[in-house]
PDB file of C-alpha atoms in Angstrom:
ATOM      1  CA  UNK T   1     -18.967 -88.149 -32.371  1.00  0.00           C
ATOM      2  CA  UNK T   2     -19.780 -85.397 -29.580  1.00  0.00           C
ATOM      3  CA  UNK T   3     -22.876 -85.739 -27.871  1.00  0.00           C
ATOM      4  CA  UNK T   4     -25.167 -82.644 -29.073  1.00  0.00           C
ATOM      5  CA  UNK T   5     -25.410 -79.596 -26.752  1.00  0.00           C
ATOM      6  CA  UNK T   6     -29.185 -79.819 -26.550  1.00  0.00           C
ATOM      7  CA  UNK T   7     -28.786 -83.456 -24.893  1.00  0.00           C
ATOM      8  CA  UNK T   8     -26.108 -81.411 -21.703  1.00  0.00           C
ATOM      9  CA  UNK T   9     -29.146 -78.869 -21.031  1.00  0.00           C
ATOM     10  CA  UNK T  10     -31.759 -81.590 -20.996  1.00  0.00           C
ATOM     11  CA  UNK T  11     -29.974 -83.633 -18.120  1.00  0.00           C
ATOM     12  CA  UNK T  12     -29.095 -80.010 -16.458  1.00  0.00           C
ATOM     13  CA  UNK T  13     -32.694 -79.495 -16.238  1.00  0.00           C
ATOM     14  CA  UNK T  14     -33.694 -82.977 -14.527  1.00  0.00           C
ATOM     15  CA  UNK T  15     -31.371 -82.425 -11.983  1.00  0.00           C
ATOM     16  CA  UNK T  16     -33.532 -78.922 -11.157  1.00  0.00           C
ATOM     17  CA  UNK T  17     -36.622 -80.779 -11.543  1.00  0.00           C
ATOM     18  CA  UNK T  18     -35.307 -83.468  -9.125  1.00  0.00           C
ATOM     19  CA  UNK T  19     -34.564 -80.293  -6.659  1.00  0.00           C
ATOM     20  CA  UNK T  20     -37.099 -79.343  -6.634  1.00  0.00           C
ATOM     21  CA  UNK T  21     -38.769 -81.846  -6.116  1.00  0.00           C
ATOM     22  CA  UNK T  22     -36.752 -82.390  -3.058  1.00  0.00           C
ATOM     23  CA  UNK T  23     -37.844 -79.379  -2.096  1.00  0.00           C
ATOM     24  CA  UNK T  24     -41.792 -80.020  -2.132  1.00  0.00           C
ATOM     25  CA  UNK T  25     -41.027 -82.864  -0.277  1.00  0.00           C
ATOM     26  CA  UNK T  26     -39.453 -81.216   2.082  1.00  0.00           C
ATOM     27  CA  UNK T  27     -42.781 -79.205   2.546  1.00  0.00           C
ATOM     28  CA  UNK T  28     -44.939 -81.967   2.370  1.00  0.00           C
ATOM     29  CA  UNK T  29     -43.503 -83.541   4.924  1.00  0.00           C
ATOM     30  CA  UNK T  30     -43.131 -80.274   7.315  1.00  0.00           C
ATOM     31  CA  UNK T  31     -46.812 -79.952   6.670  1.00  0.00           C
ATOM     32  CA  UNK T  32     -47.132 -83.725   7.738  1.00  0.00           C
ATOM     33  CA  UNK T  33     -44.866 -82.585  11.181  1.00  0.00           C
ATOM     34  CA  UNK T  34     -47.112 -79.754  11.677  1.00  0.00           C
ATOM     35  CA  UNK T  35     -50.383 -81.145  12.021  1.00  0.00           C
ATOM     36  CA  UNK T  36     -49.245 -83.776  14.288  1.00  0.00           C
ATOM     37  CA  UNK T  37     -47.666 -81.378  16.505  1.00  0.00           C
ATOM     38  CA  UNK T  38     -51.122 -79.063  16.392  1.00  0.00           C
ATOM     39  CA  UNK T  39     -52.386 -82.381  17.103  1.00  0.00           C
ATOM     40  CA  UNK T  40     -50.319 -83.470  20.024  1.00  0.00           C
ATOM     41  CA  UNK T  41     -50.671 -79.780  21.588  1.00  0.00           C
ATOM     42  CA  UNK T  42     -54.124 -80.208  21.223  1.00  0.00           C
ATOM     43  CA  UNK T  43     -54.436 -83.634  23.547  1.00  0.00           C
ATOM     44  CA  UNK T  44     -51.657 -82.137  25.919  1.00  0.00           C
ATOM     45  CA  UNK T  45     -53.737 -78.789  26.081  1.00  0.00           C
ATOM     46  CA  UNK T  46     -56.958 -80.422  26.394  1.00  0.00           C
ATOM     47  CA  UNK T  47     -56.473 -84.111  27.710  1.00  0.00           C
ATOM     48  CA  UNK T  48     -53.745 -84.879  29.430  1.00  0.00           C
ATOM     49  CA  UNK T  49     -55.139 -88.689  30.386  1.00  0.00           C
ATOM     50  CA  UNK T  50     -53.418 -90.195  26.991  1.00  0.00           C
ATOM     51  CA  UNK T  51     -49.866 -89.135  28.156  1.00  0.00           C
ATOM     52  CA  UNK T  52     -47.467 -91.216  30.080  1.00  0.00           C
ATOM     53  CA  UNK T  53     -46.478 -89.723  33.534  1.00  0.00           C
ATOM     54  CA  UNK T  54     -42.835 -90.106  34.372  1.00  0.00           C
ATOM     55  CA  UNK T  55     -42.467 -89.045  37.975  1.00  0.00           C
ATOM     56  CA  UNK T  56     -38.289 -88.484  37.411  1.00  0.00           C
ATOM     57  CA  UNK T  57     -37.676 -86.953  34.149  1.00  0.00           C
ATOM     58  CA  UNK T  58     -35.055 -84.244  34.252  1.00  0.00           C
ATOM     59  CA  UNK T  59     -37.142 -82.306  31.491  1.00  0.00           C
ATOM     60  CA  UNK T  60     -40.524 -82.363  33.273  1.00  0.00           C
ATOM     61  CA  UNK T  61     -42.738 -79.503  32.671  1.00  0.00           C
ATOM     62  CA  UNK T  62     -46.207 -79.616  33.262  1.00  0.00           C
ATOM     63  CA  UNK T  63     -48.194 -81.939  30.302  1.00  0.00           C
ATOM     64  CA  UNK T  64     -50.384 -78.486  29.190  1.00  0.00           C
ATOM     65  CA  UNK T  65     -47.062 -76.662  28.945  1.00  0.00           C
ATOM     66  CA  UNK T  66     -45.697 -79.147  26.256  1.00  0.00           C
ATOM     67  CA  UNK T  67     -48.916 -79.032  24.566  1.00  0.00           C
ATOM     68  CA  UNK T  68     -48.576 -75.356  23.944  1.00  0.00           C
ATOM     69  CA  UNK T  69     -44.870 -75.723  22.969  1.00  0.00           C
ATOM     70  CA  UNK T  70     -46.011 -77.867  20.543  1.00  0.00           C
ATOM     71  CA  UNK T  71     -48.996 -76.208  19.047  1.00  0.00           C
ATOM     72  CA  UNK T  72     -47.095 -73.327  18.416  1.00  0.00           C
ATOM     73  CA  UNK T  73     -44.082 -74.932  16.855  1.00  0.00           C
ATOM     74  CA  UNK T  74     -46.733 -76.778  14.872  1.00  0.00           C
ATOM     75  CA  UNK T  75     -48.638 -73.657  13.619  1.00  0.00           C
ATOM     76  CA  UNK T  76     -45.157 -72.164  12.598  1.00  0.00           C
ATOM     77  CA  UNK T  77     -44.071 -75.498  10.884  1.00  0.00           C
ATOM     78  CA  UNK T  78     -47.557 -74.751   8.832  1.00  0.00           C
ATOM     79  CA  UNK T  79     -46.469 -71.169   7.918  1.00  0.00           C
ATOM     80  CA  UNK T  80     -42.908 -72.524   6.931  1.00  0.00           C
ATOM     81  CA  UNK T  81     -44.173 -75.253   5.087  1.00  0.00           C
ATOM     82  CA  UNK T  82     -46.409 -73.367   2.858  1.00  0.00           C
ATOM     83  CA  UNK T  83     -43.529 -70.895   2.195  1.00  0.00           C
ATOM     84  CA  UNK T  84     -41.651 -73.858   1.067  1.00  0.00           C
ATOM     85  CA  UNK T  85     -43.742 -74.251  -2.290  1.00  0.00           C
ATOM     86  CA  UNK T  86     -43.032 -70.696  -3.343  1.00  0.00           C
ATOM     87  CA  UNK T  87     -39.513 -71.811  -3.126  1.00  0.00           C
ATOM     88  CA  UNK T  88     -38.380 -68.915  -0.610  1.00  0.00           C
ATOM     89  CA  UNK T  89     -35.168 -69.374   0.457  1.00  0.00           C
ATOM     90  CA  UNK T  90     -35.939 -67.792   3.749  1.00  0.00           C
ATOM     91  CA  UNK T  91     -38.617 -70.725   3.977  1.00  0.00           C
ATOM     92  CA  UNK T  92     -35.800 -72.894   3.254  1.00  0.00           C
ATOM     93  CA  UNK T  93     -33.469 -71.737   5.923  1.00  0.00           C
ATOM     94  CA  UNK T  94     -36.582 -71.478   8.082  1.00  0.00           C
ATOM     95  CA  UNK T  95     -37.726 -74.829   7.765  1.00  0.00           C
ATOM     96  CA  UNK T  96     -34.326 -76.757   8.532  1.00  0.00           C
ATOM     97  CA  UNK T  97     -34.142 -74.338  11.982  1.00  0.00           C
ATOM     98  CA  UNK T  98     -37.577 -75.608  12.842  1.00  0.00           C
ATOM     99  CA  UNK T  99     -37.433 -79.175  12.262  1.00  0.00           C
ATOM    100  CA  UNK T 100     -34.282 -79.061  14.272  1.00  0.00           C
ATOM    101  CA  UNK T 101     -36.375 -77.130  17.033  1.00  0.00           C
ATOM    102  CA  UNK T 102     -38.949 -79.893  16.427  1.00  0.00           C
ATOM    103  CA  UNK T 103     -36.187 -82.551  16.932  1.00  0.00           C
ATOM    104  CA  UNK T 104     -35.255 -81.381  19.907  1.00  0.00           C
ATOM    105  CA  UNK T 105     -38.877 -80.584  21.568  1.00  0.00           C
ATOM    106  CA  UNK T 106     -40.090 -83.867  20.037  1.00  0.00           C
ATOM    107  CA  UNK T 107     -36.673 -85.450  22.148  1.00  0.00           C
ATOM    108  CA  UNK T 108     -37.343 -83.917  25.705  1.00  0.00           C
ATOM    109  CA  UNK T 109     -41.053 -85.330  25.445  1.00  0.00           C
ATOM    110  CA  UNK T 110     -40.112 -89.219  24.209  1.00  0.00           C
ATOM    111  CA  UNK T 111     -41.060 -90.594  27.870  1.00  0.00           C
ATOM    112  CA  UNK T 112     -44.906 -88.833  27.579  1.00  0.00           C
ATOM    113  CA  UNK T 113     -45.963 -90.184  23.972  1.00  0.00           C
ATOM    114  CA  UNK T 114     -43.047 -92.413  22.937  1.00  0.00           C
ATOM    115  CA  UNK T 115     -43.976 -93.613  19.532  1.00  0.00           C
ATOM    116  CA  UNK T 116     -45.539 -89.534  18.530  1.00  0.00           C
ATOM    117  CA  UNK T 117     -42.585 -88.285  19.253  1.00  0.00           C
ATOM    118  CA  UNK T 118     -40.100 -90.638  17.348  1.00  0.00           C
ATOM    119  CA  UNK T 119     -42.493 -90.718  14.012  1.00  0.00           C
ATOM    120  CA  UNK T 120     -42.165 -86.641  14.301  1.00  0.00           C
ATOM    121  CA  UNK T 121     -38.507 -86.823  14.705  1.00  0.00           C
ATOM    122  CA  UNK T 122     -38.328 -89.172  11.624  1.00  0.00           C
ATOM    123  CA  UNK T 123     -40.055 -86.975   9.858  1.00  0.00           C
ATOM    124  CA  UNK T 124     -38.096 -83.694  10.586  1.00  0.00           C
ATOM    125  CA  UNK T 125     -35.011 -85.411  10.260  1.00  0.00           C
ATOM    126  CA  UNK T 126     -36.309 -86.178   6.113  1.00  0.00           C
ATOM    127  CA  UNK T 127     -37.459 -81.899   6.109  1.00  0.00           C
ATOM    128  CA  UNK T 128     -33.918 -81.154   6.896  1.00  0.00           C
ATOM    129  CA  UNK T 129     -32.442 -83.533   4.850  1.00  0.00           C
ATOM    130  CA  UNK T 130     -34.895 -82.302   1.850  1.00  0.00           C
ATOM    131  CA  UNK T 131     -34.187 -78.563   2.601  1.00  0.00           C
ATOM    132  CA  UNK T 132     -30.165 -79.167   2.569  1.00  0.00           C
ATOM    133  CA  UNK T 133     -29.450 -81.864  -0.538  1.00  0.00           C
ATOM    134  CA  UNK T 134     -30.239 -79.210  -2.821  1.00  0.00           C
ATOM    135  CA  UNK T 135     -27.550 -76.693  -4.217  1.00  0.00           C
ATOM    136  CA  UNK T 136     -28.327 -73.120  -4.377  1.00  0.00           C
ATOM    137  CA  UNK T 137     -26.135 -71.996  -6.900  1.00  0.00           C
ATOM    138  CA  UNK T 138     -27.827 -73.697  -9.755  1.00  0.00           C
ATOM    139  CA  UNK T 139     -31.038 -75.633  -8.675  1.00  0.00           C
ATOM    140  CA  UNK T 140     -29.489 -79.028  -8.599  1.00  0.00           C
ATOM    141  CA  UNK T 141     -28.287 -81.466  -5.818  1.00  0.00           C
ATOM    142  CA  UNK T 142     -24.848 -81.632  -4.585  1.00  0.00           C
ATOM    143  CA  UNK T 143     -23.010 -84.145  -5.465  1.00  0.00           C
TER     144      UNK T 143
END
């Protein structure tokens, strides 16, 4: 016997519930990224006693400098991440460029807040893989 057509579209339409799924996620975890790096810019902006200073770091800029750098890329991850639950693809797109960006900043500031900056990696590294396991074409992941 053949399996009834109605049972095909069923599992079709788990696999776009499981996207997006992926996709809030995705958000919920840039929103988690966010506020720690609105948090971090914060303390850098306003208190730089908590940091570690590392007299020889090729990547040295001044402590209130990477506190701004990462309020703002915190504040955009917001933005992003609330466009991700209207599933906007430009949010989508948007959001893997900035956790990379957040990567990257959260990389050349490992020797002032070690353990901050590899929990916000983590976490950016889960956005982009959130944001890119789903297919466009039909909703589901790629397999």
């Amino acid at each position: 016997m053949s399996a009834p057509t109605g049972t095909v579209h069923a599992g079709h339409s788990g696999s776009s519930g499981f996207a997006g799924g992926l996709t809030a996620f995705a958000a919920v975890m840039l929103l988690l990224a966010g506020a720690l790096s609105i948090f971090r810019g914060i303390m850098a902006i306003a208190e730089d006693d908590v940091f570690v200073q590392t007299p020889n770091y090729v990547f040295k800029f001044d402590l209130t400098s990477w506190g701004w750098i990462h309020l703002i890329l915190g504040v955009i991850a917001i933005c992003i991440g609330l466009g991700l639950f209207r599933a906007s693809l430009w949010a989508r797109i948007l959001g893997v460029a900035l956790a990379a960006l957040l990567i990257i900043a959260n990389f050349l500031s490992v020797p002032y807040y070690p353990v901050w900056s590899i929990t916000v990696i983590a976490i950016s590294a889960f956005v982009i893989w959130g944001l890119c396991a789903v297919h466009r074409d039909h909703g589901g992941p790629v397999v």
